[in-house]
Short mmCIF file of C-alpha atoms in Angstrom, two decimals:
data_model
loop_
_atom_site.label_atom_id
_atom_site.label_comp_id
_atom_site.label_asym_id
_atom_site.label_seq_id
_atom_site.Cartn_x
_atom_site.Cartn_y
_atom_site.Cartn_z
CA UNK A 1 0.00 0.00 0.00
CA UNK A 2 1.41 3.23 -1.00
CA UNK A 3 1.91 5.66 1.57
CA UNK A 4 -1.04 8.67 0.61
CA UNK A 5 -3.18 5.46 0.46
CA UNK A 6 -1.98 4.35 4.23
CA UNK A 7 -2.26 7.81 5.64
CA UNK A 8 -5.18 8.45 4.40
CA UNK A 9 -6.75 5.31 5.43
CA UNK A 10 -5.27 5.94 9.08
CA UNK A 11 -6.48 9.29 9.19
CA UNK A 12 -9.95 8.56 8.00
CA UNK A 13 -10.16 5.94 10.56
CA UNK A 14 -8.69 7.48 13.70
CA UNK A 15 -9.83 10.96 13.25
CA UNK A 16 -13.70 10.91 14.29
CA UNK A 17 -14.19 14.78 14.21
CA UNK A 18 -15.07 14.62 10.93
CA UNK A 19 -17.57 12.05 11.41
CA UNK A 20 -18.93 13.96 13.76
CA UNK A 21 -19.01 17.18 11.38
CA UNK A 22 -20.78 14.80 9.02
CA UNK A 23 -23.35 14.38 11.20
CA UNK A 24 -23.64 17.95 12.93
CA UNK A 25 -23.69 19.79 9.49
CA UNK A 26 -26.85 18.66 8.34
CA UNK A 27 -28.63 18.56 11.58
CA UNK A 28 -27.86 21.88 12.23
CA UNK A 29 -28.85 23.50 8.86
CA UNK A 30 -31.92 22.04 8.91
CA UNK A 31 -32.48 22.55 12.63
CA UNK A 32 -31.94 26.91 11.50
CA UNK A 33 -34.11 26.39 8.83
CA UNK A 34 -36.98 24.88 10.70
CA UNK A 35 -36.31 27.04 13.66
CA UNK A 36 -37.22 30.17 11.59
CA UNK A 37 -40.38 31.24 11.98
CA UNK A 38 -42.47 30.98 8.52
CA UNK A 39 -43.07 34.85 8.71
CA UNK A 40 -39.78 34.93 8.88
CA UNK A 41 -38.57 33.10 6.27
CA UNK A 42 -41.16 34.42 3.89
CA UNK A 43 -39.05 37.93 4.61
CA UNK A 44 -42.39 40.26 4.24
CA UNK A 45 -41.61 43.10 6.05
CA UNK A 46 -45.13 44.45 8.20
CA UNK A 47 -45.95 47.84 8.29
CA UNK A 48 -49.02 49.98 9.91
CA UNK A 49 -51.48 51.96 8.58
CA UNK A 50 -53.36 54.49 10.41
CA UNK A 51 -56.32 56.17 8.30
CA UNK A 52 -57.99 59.08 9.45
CA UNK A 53 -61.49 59.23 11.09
CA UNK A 54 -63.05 59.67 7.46
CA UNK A 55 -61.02 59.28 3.83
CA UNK A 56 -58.30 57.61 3.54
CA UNK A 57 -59.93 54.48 1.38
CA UNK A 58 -58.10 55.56 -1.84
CA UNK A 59 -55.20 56.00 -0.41
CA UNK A 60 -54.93 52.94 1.39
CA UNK A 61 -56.30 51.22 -1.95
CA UNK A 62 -52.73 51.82 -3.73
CA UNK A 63 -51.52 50.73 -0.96
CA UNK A 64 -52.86 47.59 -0.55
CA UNK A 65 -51.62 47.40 -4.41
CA UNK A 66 -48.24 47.75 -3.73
CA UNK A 67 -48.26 44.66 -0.79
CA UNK A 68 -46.68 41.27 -1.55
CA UNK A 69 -43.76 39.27 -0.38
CA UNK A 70 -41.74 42.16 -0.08
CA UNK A 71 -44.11 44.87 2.08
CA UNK A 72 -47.51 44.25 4.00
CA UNK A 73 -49.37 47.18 4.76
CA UNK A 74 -51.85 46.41 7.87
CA UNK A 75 -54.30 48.43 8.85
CA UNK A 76 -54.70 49.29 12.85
CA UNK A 77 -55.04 52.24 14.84
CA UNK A 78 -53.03 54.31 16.67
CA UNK A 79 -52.18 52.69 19.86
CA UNK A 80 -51.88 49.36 18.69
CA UNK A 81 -49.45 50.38 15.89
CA UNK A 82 -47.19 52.29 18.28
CA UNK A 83 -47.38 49.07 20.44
CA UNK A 84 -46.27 46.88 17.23
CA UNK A 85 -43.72 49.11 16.06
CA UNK A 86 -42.05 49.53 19.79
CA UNK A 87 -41.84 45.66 19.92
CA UNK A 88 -40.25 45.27 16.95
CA UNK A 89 -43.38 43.15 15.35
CA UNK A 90 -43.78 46.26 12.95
CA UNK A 91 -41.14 47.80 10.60
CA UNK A 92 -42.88 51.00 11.10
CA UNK A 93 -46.12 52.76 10.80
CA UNK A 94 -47.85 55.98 8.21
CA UNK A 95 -49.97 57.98 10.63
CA UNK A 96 -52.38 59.91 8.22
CA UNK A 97 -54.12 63.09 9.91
CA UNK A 98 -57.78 63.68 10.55
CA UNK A 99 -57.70 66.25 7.31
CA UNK A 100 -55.96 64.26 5.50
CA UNK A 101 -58.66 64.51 2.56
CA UNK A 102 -58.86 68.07 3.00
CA UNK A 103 -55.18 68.68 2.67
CA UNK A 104 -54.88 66.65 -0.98
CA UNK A 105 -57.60 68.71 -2.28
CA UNK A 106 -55.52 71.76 -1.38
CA UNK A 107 -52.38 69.84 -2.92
CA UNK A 108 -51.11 70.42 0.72
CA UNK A 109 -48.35 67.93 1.08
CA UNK A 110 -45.64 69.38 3.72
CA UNK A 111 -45.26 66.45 6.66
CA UNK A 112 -48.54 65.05 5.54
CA UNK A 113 -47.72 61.48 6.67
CA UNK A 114 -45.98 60.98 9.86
CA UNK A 115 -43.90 57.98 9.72
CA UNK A 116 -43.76 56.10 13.23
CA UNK A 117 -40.43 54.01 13.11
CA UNK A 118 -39.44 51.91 16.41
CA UNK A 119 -35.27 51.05 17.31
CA UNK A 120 -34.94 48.24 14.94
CA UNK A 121 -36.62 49.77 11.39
CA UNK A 122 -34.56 49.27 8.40
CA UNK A 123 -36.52 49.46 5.54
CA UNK A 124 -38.53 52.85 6.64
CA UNK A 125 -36.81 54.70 3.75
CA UNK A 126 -38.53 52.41 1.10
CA UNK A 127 -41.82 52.85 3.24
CA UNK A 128 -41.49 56.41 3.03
CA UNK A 129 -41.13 56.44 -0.87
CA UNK A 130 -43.75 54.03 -1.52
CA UNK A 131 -46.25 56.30 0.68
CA UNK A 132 -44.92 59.44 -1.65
CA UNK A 133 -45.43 57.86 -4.56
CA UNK A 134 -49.41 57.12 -3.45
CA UNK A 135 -49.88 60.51 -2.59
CA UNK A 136 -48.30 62.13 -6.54
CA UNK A 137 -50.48 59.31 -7.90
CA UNK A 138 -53.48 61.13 -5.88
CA UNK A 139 -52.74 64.42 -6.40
CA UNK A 140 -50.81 64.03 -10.27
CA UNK A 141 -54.70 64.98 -11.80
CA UNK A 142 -55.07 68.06 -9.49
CA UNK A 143 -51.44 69.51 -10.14
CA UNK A 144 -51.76 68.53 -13.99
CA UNK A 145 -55.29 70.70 -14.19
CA UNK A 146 -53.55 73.37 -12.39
CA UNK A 147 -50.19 73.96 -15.05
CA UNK A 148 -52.42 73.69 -17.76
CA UNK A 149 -54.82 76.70 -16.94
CA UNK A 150 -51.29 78.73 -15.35
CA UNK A 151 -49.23 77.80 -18.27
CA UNK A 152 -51.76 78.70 -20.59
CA UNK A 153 -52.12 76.04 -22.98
CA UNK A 154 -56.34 75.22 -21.61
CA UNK A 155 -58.79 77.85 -20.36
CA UNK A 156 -61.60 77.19 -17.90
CA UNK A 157 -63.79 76.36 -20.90
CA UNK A 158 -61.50 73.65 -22.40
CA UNK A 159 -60.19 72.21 -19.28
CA UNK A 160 -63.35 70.11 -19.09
CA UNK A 161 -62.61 67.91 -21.95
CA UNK A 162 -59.75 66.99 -20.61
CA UNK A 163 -60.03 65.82 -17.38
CA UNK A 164 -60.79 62.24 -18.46
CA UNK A 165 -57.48 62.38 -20.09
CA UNK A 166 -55.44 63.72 -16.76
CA UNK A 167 -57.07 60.56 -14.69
CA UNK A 168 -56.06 58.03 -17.48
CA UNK A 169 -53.28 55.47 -16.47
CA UNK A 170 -50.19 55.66 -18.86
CA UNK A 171 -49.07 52.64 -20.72
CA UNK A 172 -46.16 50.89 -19.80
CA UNK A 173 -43.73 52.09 -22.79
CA UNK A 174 -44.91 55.56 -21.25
CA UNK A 175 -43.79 55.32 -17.93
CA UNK A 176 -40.32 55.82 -16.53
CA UNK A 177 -39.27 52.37 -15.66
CA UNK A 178 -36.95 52.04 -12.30
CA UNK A 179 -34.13 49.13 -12.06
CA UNK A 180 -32.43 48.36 -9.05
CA UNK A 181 -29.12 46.67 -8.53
CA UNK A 182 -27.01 45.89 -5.63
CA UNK A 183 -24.26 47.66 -4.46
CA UNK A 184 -21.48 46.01 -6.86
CA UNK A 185 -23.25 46.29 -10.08
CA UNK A 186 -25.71 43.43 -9.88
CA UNK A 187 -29.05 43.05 -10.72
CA UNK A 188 -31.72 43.08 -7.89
CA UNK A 189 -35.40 41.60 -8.21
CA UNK A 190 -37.11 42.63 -4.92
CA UNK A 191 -38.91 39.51 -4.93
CA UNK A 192 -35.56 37.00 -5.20
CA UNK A 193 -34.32 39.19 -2.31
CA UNK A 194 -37.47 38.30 -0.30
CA UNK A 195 -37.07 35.02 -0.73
CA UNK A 196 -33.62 34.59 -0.76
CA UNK A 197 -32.97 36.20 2.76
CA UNK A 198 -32.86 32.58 4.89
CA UNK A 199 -30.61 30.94 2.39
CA UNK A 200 -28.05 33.53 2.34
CA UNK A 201 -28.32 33.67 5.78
CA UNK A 202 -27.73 29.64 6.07
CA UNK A 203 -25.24 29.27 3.19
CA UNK A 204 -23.07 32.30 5.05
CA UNK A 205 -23.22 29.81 8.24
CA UNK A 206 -22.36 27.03 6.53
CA UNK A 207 -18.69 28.69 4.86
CA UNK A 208 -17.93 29.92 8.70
CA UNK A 209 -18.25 26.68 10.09
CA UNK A 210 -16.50 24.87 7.20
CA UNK A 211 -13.60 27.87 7.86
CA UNK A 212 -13.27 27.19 11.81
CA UNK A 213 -13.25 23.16 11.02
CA UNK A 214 -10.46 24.12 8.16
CA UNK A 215 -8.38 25.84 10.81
CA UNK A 216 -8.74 23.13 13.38
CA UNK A 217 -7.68 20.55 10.82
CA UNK A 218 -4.73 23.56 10.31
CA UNK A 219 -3.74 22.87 13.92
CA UNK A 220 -3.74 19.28 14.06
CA UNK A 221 -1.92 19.19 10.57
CA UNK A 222 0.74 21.80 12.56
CA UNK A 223 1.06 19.23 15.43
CA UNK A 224 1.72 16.56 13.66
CA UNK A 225 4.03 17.95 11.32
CA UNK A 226 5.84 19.15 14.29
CA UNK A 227 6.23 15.24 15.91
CA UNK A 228 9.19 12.71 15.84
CA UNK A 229 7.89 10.77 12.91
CA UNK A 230 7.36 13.59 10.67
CA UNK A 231 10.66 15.07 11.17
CA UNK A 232 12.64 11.61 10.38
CA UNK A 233 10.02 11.62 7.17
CA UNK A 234 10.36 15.37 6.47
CA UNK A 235 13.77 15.29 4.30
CA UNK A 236 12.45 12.48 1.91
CA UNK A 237 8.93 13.52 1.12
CA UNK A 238 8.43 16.94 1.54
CA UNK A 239 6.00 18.52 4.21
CA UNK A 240 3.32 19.01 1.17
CA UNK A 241 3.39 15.08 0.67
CA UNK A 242 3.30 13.92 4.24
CA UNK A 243 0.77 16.55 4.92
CA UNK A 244 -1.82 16.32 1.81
CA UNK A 245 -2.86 12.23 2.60
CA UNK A 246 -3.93 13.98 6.23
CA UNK A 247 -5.23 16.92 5.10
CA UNK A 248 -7.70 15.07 2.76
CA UNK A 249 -8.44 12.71 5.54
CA UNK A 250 -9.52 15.44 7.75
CA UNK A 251 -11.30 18.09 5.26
CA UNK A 252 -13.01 14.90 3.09
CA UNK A 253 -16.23 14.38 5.09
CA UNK A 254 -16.60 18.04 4.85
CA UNK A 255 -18.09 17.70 1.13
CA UNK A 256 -20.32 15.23 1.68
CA UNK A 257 -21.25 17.02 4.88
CA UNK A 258 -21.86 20.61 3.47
CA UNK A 259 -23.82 19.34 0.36
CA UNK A 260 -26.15 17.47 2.73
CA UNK A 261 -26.70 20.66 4.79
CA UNK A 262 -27.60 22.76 1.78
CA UNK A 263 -30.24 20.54 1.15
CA UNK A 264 -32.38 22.75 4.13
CA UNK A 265 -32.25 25.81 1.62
CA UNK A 266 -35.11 26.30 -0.63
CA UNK A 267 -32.85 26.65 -3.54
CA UNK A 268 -29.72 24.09 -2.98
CA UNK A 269 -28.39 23.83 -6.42
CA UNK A 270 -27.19 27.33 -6.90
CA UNK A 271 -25.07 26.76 -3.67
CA UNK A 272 -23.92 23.17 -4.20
CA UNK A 273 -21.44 23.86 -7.22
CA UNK A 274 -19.37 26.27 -5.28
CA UNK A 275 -18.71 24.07 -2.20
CA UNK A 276 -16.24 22.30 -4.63
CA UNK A 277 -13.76 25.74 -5.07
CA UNK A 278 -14.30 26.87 -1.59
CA UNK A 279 -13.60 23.48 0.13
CA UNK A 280 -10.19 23.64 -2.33
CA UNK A 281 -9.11 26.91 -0.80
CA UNK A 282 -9.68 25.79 3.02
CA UNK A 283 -7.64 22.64 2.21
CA UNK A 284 -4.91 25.09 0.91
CA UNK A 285 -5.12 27.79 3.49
CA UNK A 286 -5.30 24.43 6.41
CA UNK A 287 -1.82 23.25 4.18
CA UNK A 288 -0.08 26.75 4.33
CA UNK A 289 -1.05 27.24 7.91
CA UNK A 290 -0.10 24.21 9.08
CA UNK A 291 3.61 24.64 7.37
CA UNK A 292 4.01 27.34 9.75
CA UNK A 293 4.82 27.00 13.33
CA UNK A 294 4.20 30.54 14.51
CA UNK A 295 0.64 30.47 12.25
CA UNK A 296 -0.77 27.39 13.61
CA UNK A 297 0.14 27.39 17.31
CA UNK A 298 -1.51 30.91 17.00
CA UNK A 299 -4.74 29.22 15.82
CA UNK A 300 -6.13 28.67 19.29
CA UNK A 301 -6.20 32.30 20.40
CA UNK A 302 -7.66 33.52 17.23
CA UNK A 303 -10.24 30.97 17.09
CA UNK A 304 -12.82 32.68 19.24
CA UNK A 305 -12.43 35.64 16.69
CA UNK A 306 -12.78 34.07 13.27
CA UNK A 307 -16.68 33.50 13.61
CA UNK A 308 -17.47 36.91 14.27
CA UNK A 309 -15.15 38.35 11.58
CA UNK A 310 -16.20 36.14 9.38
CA UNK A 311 -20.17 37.74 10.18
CA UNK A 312 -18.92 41.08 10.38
CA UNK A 313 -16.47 41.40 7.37
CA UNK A 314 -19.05 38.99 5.37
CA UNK A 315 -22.08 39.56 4.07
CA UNK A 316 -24.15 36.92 5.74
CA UNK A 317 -26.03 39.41 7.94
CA UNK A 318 -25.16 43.11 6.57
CA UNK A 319 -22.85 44.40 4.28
CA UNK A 320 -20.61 46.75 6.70
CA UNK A 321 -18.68 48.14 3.29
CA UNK A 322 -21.97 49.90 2.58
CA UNK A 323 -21.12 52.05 5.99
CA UNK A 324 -17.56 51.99 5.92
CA UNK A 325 -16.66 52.20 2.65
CA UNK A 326 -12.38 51.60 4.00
CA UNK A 327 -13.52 47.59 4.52
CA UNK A 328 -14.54 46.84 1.30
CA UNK A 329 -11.47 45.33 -0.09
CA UNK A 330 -11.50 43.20 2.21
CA UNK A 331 -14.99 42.78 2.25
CA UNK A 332 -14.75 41.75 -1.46
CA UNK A 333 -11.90 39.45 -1.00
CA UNK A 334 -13.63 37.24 2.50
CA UNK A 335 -13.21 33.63 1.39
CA UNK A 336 -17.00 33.68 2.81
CA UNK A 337 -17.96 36.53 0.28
CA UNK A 338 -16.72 34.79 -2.63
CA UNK A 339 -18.32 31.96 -1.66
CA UNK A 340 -21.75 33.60 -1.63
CA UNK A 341 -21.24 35.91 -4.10
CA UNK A 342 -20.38 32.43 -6.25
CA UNK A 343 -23.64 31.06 -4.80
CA UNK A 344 -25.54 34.27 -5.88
CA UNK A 345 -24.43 33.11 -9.46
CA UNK A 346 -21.05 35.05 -9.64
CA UNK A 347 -18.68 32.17 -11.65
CA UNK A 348 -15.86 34.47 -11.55
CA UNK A 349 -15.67 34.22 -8.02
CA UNK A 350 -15.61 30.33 -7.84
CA UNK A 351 -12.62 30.59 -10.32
CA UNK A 352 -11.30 32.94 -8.17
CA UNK A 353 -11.31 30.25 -5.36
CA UNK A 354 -10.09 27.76 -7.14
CA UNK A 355 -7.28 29.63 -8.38
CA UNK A 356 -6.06 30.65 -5.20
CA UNK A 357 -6.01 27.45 -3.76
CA UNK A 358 -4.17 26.47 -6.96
CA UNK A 359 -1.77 29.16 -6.26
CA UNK A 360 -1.46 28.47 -2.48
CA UNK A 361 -0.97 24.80 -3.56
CA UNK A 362 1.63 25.66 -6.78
CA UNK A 363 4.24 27.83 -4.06
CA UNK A 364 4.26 24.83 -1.34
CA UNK A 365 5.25 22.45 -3.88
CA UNK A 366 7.98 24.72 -5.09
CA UNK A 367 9.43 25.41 -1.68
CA UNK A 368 9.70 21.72 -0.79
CA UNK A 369 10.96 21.12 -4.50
CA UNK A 370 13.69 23.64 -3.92
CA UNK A 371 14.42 22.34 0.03
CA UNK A 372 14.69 18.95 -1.01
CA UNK A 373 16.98 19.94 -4.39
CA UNK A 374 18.93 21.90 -1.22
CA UNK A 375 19.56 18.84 0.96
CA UNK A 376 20.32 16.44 -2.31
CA UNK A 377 22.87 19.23 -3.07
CA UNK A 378 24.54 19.36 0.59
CA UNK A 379 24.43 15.01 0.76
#
């Protein structure tokens, strides 16, 4: 039996932390994902809607169009949407006024709406436009009538005729059409961002685990390297040869593992091609670590660290290059961003995995090429 056959064999055999990663993976993706309540994981956000005493019903009308998976207007009064909104239940609330009807007829639109927003509202900016765009829609006829007869171009006698024409809805090649994209350039459908919220969220947990178990298999490579028998083995193999067998050992249940646990997320297959490329660049990163005393006996002390940079300076929960513009290079760069960002259908950044684990991989091999061409010459 060859030797990366034997090692690997040993390592597969006396190593049951991966076994138990095998096993812990999936239960704990699909533990999340069932965890999550299924308001939650639908991603709608709630929002209140106080109408006045008397009016209100057309307003609240395009509302009501505008609902879906992304915002749910409710309608309640004031107390109990102050309640809501202070809990956190509620995004935030639009508190018309009594004279609210009164006030559009005069086209009186200065701090018309008052918009009730709690500790934790995010999306109250969004709210806020929506509710704008309700009341233009509203008052569009009104201000329309009014240019005409200023501007001159109907009288009081023509204006009449057309009315019918200032309440008609334009055709879609009419209208000015509004695209959103994310931050870097891509594409954004509101709806995908609904429902993709939990998976993100999941698939992000899934590359920081897989990270911390790549570090720990860093360590134990380290130790081992470090021991008798690999010392007396050292000058005839290599440390990339005595270390890869191990390495595989250790970091090979992790595949099977991870592509099990992506099988909680609603959409698995856009995640399950990228586990390949991001696996390869832990196994490289565990390799250079481990070849490195100071690195890996470092590990230990870091470790409590690397989940909560990996959250922070990741976009699994929020995107902190969005408020500190300094972080995002290495925002962009996270092993766990282009891991998503490959998940969110970003090739480029698989590649980009891949290569640098074929990098990582190229430079070990040439260092113990040149250390063992080193001690041939000095024998």
């Amino acid at each position: 039996m060859s030797f990366f056959a034997a090692s690997l064999k040993t390592t597969l055999l006396t190593r049951q932390r991966g076994w138990l990663l095998l096993l812990l993976l999936p239960v704990l993706s699909f533990g999340v994902s069932r965890l999550l309540p299924a308001e939650e994981a639908a991603a709608p956000v709630q929002v209140g809607v106080v109408l006045p005493r008397r009016g209100g019903e057309e307003f609240r009308r395009r509302l009501e169009q505008r609902s879906g998976l992304v915002v749910s207007f409710l309608l309640a009064d004031e107390d109990h949407a102050e309640r809501q909104v202070a809990a956190g239940h509620w995004d935030c609330a639009l508190l018309l006024p009594d004279d609210f009807e009164e006030r559009l007829k005069n086209r009186d639109t200065y701090q018309l709406i008052t918009l009730l927003t709690g500790p934790g509202s995010t999306v109250y900016p969004m709210v806020r436009e929506t509710a704008a765009a309700c009341v233009a829609e509203l008052i569009s006829p009104a201000v329309a009538e009014d240019y005409l007869l200023d501007s001159g171009i109907a009288d009081q006698d023509s204006i009449s005729d057309l009315r019918p024409r200032l309440n008609e809805t334009l055709l879609d090649q009419d209208r000015v059409l509004v695209t959103m994209e994310t931050a870097d350039g891509r594409s954004l459908d509101a709806l995908t961002l609904a429902q993709g919220g939990t998976d993100g969220l999941l698939s992000g947990l899934l590359a920081i685990v897989l990270l911390v178990y790549a570090l720990f298999a860093a360590m134990d490579l380290g130790r081992w390297l470090d021991s008798p028998f690999a010392r007396r083995l050292l000058p005839l193999r290599g440390a990339a040869a005595l270390l890869l067998p191990r390495l595989v050992g250790l970091l090979l249940p992790a595949l099977p593992a991870g592509g099990m646990a992506l099988l909680a997320l609603d959409d698995p297959a856009r995640c399950l091609p990228p586990l390949l490329p991001y696996l390869l660049f832990l196994a490289a990163l565990a390799l250079a670590l481990a070849r490195c005393r100071a690195l890996w006996t470092a590990l230990p002390v870091l470790m409590p660290f690397v989940p909560a940079a990996g959250l922070l300076l990741s976009p699994v929960l929020l995107n902190l290059s969005l408020l500190f513009p300094a972080l995002a290079p290495v925002v962009r760069w996270m092993p766990v961003t282009l891991y998503l960002r490959a998940c969110d259908g970003c090739w480029t950044d698989g590649l980009a995995l891949a290569a640098g684990a074929a990098a990582v991989l190229a430079l070990l091999w040439a260092a113990d090429w040149a250390g063992q061409r080193r001690t041939a010459a000095k024998g």
